[in-house]
Coordinates of C-alpha atoms in Angstrom, one line a residue:
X1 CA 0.0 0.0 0.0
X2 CA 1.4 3.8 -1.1
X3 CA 1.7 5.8 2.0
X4 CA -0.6 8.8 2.4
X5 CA 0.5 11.6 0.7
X6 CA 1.0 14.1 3.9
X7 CA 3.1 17.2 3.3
X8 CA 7.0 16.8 4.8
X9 CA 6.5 19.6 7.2
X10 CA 3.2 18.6 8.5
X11 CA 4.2 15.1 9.3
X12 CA 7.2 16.2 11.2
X13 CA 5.3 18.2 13.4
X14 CA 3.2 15.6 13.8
X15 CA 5.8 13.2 15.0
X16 CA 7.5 15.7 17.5
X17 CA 4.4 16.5 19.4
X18 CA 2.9 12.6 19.4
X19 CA 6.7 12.3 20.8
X20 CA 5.7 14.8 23.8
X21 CA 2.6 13.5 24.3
X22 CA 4.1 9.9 25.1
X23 CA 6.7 11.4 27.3
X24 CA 4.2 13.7 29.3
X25 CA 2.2 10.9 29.7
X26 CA 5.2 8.4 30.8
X27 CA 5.7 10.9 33.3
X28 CA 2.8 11.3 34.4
X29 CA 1.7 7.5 34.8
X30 CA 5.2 7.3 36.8
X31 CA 4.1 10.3 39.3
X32 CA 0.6 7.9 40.1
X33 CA 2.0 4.2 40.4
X34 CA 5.6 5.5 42.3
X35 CA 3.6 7.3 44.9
X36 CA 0.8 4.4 45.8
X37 CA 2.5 4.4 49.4
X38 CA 1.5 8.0 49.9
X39 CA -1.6 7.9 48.3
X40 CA -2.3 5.0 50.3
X41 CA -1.2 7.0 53.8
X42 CA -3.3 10.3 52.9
X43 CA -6.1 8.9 52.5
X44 CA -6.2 5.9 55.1
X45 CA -6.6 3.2 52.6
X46 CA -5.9 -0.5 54.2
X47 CA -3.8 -3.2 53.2
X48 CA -6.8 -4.9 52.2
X49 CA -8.9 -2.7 50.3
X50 CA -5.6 -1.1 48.1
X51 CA -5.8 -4.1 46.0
X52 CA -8.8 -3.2 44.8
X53 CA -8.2 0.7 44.1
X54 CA -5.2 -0.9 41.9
X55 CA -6.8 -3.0 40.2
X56 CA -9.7 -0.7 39.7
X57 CA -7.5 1.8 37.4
X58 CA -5.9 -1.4 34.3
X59 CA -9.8 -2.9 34.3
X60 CA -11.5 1.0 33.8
X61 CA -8.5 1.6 31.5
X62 CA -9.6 -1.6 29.4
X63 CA -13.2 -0.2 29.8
X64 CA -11.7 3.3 28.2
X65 CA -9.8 1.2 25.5
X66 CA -13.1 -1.0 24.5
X67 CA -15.2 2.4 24.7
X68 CA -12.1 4.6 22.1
X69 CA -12.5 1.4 19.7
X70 CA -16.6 2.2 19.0
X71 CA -15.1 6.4 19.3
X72 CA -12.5 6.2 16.6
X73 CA -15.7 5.4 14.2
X74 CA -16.7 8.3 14.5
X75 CA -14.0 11.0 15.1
X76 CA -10.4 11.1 14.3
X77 CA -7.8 9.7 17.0
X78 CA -6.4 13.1 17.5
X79 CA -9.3 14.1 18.4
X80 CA -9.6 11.6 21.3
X81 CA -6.5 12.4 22.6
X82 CA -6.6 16.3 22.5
X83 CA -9.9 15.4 24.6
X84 CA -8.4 12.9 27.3
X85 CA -5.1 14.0 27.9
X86 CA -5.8 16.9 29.7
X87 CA -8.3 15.1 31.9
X88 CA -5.9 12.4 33.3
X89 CA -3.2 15.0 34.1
X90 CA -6.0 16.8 35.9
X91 CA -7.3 13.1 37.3
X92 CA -3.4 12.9 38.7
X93 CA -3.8 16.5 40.1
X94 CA -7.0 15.6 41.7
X95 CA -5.8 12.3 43.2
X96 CA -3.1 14.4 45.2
X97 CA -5.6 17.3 46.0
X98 CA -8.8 15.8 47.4
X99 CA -9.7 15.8 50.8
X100 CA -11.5 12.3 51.1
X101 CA -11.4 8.8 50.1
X102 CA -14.3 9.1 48.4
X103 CA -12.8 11.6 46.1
X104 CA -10.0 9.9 45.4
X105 CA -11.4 7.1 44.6
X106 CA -13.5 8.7 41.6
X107 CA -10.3 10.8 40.7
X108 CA -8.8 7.3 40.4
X109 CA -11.6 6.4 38.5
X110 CA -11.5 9.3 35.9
X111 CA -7.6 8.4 35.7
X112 CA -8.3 4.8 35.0
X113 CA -10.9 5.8 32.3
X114 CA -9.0 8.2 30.3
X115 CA -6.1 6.7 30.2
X116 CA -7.3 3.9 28.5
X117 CA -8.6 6.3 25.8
X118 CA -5.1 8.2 25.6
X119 CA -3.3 5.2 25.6
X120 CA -5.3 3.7 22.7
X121 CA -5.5 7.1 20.9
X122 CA -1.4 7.5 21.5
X123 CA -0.8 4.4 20.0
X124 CA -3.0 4.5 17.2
X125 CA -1.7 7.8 16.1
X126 CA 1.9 6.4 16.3
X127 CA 1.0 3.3 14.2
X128 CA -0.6 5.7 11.3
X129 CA 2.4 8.5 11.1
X130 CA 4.5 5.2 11.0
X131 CA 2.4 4.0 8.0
X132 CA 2.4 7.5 6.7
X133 CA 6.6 7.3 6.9
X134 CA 6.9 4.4 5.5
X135 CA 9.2 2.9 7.8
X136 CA 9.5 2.5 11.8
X137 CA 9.6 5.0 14.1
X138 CA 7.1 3.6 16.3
X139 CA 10.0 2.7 18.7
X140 CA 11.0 6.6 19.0
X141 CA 7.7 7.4 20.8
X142 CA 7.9 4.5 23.0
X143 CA 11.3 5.5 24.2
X144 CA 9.9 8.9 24.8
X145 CA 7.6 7.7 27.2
X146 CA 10.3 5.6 29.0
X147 CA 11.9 8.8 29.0
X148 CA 8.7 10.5 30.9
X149 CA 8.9 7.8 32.9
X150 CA 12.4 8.1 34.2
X151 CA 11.7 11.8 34.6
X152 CA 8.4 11.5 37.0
X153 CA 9.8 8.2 38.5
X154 CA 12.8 10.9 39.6
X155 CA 10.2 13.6 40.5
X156 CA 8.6 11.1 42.7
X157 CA 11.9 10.2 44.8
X158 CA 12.5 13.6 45.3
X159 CA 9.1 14.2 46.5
X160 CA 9.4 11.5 49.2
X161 CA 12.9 12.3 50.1
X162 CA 12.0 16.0 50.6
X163 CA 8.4 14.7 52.0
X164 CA 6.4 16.6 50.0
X165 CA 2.7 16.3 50.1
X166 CA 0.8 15.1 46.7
X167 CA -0.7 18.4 45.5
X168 CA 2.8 20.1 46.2
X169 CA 4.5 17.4 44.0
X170 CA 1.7 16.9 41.2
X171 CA 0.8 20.7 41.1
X172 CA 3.5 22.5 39.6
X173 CA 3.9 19.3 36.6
X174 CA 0.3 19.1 36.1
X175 CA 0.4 23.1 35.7
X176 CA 2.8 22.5 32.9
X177 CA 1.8 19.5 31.5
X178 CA -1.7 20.6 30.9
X179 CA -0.9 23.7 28.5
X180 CA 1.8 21.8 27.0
X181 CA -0.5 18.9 25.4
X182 CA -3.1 21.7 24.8
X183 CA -0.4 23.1 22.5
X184 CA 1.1 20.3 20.9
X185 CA -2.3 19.0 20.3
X186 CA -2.9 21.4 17.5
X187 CA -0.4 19.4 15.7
X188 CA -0.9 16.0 15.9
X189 CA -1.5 14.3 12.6
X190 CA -3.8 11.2 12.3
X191 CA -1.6 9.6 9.3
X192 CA -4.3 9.3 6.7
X193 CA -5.8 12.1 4.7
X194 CA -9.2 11.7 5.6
X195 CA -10.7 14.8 4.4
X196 CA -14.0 16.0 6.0
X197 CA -14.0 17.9 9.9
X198 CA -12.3 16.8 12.9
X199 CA -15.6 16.4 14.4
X200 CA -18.1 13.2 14.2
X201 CA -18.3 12.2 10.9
X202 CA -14.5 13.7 10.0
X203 CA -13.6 9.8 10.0
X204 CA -14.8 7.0 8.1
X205 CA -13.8 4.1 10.6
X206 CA -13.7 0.8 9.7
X207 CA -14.6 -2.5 11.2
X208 CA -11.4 -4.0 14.0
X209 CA -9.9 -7.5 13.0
X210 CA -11.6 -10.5 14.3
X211 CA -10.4 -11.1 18.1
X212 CA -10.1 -14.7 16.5
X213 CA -7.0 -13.5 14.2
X214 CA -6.0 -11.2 16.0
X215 CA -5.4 -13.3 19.5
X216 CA -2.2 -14.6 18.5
X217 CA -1.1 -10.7 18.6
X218 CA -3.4 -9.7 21.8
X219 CA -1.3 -13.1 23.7
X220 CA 2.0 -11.5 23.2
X221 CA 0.9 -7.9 24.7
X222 CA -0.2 -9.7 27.6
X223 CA 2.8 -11.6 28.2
X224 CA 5.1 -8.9 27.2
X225 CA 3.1 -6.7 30.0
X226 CA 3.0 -9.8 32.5
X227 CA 7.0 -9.3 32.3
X228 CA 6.7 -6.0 32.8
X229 CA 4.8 -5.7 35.9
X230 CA 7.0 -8.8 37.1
X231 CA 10.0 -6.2 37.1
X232 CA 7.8 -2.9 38.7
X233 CA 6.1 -5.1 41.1
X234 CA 9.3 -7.7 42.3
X235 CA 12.2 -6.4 41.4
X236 CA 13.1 -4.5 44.5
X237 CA 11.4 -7.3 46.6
X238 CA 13.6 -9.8 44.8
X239 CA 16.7 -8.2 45.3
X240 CA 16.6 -7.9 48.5
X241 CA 14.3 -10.7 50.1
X242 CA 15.7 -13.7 47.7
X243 CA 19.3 -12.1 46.3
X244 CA 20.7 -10.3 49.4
X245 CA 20.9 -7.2 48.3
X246 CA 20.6 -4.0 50.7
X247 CA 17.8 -1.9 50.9
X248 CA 19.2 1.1 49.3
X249 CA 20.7 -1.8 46.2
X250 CA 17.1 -3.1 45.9
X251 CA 16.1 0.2 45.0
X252 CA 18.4 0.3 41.4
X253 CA 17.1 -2.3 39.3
X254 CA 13.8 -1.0 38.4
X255 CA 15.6 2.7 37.4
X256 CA 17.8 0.2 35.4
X257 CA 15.4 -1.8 33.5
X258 CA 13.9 1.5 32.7
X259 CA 17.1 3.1 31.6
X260 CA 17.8 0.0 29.1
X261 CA 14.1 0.2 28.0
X262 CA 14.7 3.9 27.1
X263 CA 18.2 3.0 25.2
X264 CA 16.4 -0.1 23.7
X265 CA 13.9 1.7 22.1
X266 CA 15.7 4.5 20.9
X267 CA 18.1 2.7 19.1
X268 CA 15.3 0.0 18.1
X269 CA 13.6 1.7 14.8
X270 CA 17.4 1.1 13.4
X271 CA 17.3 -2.4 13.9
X272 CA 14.0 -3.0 12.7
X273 CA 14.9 -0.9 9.4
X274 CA 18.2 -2.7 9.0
X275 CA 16.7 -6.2 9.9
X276 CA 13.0 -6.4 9.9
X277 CA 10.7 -6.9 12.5
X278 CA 10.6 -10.0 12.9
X279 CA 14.1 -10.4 13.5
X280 CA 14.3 -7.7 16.2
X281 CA 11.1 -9.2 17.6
X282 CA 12.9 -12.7 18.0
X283 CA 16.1 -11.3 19.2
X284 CA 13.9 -9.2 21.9
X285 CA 12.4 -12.2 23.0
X286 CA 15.5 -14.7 23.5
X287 CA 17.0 -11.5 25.7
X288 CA 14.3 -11.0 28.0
X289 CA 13.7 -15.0 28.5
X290 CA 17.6 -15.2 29.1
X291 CA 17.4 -12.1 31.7
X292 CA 14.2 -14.1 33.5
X293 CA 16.7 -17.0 33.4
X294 CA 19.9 -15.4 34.9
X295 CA 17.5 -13.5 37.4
X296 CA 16.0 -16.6 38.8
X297 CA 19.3 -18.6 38.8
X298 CA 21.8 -15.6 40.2
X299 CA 23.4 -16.5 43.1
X300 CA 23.4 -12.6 44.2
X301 CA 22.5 -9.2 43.8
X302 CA 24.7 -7.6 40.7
X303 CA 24.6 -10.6 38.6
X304 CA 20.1 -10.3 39.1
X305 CA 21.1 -7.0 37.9
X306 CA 22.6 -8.4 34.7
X307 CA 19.4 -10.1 34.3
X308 CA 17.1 -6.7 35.2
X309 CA 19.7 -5.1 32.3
X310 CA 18.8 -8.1 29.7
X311 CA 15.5 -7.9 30.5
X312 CA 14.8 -3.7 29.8
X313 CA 16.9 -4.7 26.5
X314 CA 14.6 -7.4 25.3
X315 CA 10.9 -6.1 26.4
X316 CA 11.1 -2.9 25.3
X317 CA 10.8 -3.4 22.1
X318 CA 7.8 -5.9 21.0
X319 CA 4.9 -4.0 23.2
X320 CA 5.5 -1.4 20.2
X321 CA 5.9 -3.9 17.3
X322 CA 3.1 -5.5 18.5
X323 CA 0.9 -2.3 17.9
X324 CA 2.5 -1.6 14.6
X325 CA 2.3 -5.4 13.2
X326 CA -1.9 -5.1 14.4
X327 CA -2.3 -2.1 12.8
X328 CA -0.8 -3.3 9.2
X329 CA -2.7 -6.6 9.4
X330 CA -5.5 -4.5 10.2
X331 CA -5.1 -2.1 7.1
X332 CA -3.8 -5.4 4.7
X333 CA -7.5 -7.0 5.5
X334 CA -9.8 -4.0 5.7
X335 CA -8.0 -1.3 4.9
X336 CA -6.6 1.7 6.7
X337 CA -10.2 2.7 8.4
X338 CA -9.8 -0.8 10.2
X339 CA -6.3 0.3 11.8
X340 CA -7.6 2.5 14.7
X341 CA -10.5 -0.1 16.1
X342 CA -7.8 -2.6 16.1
X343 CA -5.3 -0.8 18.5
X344 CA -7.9 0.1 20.7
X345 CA -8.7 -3.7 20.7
X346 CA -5.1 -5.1 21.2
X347 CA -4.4 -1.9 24.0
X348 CA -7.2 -3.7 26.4
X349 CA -4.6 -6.7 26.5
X350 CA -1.9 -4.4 27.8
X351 CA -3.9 -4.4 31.2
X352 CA -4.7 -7.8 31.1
X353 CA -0.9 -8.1 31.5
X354 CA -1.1 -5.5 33.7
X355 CA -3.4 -6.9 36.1
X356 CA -2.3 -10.9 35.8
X357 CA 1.8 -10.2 36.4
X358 CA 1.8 -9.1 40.0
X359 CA -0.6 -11.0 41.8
X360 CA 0.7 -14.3 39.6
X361 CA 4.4 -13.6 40.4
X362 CA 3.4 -12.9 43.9
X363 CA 0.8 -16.4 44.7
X364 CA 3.4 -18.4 43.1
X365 CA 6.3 -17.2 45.0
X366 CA 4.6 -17.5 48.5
X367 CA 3.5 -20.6 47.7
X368 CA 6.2 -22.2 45.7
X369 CA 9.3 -19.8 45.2
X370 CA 10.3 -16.3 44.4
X371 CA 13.2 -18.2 42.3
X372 CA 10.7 -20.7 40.4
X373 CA 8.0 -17.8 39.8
X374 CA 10.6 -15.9 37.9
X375 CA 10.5 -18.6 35.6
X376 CA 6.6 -18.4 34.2
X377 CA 7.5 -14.8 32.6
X378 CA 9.7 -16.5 31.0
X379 CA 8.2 -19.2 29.5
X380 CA 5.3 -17.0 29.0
X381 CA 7.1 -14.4 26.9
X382 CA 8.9 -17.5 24.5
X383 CA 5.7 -18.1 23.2
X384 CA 6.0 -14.5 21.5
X385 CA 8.7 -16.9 19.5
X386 CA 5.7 -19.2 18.0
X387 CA 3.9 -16.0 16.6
X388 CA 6.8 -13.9 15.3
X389 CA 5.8 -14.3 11.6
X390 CA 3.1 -12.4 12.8
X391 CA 5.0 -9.2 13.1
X392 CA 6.2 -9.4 9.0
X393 CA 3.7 -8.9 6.6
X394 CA 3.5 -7.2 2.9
X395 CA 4.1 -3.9 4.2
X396 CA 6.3 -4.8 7.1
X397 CA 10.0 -4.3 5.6
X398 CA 11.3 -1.2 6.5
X399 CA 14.1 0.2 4.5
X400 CA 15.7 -0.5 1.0
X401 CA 17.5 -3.3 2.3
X402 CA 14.3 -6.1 2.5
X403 CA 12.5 -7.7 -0.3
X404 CA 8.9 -7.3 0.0
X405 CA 7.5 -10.8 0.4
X406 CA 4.4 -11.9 -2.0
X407 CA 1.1 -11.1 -0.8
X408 CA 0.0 -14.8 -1.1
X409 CA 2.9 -15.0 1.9
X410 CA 1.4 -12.6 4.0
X411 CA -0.1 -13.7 6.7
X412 CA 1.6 -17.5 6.6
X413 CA 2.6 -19.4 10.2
X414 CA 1.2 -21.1 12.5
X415 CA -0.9 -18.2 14.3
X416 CA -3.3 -17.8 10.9
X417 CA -2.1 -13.8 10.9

């Protein structure tokens, strides 16, 4: 398929502010899930009932995803996120600002809900200006929202070593985060020249893939997320309890799994230019099941950092190839209206992930071992190594070093995609 014609200046634009939007958003999402212990102190919440505000926020998210897929019909992505962003900065703002649990809790809720509609919006936009390139870059924003991350996640420490309360913390990045995605909203390009207003009818949306075809795609988001949370959720706890490490050591390997994501990512487009995405998929995958392998088998602390650093290597980059190899299928079979309902579709597996990782890692480990429980990410993300052929298609070789493959090839292997 020709990419859309969309004028050189235009599309740059486009790419620099859907780059700011992911980082303000990493940071953002970083600020909310690094400050849970003070959350959980100003507002009195008990060990018991926190469980359920966090797992409250992934299953509204899915909700917000499920709800953007019917949207995107309707009005253009853009649209959506120039709409939602905003609110779950403000949602953040709120959750640090309100004076009862009650109000927190529906701050949480309004969080939960949006996100899932920037998230899916984010993505989908990143997936069409990659389409409208012609080759990836859908890598680039992902590692600007691992930057974001690294910035709030370093926000947050300050905040708790200078013991700062919420609204102190989340005020003054909420008060520049909010103009700044009103700005670089006027920019953002959808990837497609639809024509028509940027108002209901501006789009002409097409019907997602079958959740049948598209599960093989859906599995590996959750699994690559299942790994994920595995790292946010354990990885200090792992260090210190099963490893030996010291308290202040348990502490790094999260910031380092994030710090490899980041370099990962930004020097992942390359590779999947130079070698396809398949390839980089595959080699992404053998990493991070060796760094599950060398975590659960170190005998201490810096060589489970090793693993933490293989790990951030590997994962990072097939959450984003997995939106990018949805969103060709998608346009190969129905065309480019059918890319954005798709996204949103696949997204609502990142919180499956989300929500199956921690408490899975954690049940097995209290009742098995934290050693043996490191090992079901593992296996879990090698199965991403019976669907890779998923992630090539007749539009998936980027660069002028890959043959495009036959169309009566597309779509070949064992997953039917």
């Amino acid at each position: 398929m020709t990419p859309p014609q969309v004028p050189g200046a235009r599309l740059r634009r486009g790419r620099v502010s859907l780059a700011l939007s992911f980082f303000a958003q990493g940071a953002v999402f970083a600020l909310l899930v690094t400050r849970i212990p003070a959350v959980q102190t100003r507002y009195g919440i008990s060990d018991g009932l926190l469980p359920v505000f966090l797992a409250a926020v992934p299953v509204l998210a899915g909700v917000g995803s499920v709800g953007t897929e019917h949207l995107v019909k309707r009005v253009r992505p853009s649209v959506v996120l120039r709409a939602v962003q905003p609110v779950v900065c403000l949602a953040l703002l709120a959750v640090g600002a309100v004076g009862s649990l009650a109000q927190a809790a529906v701050a949480l809720a309004v969080f939960g809900l949006t996100v899932g509609g920037l998230d899916a919006s984010m993505n989908m936009l990143g997936v069409s200006l990659q389409r409208a390139y012609g080759r990836s870059i859908m890598l680039g924003f992902h590692a600007a929202y691992s930057l974001g991350g690294i910035v709030g996640a370093s926000l947050a420490w300050a905040g708790a070593h200078w013991e700062l309360p919420l609204v102190v913390l989340y005020g003054p990045v909420v008060a520049v985060a909010v103009p700044l995605v009103l700005v670089i909203g006027r920019w953002f390009v959808d990837g497609e020249d639809r024509g028509g207003s940027e108002g209901a009818g501006g789009t002409a949306g097409g019907a997602p893939v079958a959740m049948r075809l598209l599960l093989p795609l859906c599995l590996v988001m959750a699994f690559a997320y299942i790994g994920d949370s595995t790292v946010s959720n354990w990885s200090a706890k792992y260090l210190k309890d099963v490893l030996g490490g010291s308290e202040q050591l348990s502490t790094v390997p999260y910031n380092v799994y994030m710090v490899t994501t980041l370099l990962g990512r930004t020097v992942g487009d390359m590779g999947v230019r130079r070698f396809g995405p398949v390839a980089v998929v595959r080699i992404g995958t053998v990493v991070a099941a060796v760094g599950f392998a060398v975590v659960a088998a170190a005998p201490g602390a810096w060589v489970g950092m090793v693993g933490f650093v293989l790990l951030g290597l590997g994962l990072c980059v097939i959450v984003p190839q997995t939106f990018a190899a949805a969103g060709r299928y998608a346009v190969e079979r129905h065309g480019p209206g059918a890319s954005d309902p798709t996204i949103a579709r696949l997204n609502i597996f990142n919180y499956v992930g989300f929500l199956i990782g921690s408490p899975l890692v954690g049940g097995l480990g209290d009742a098995w071992s934290y050693r043996g429980a490191m090992l079901v990410p593992m296996v879990l993300v090698l199965v991403t190594l019976v669907y890779a052929r998923s992630f090539g298609s007749s539009s998936a070789r980027y660069g002028d070093d890959h043959e495009r493959p036959r169309t009566a090839d597309v779509g070949r292997g064992s997953n039917g995609l």
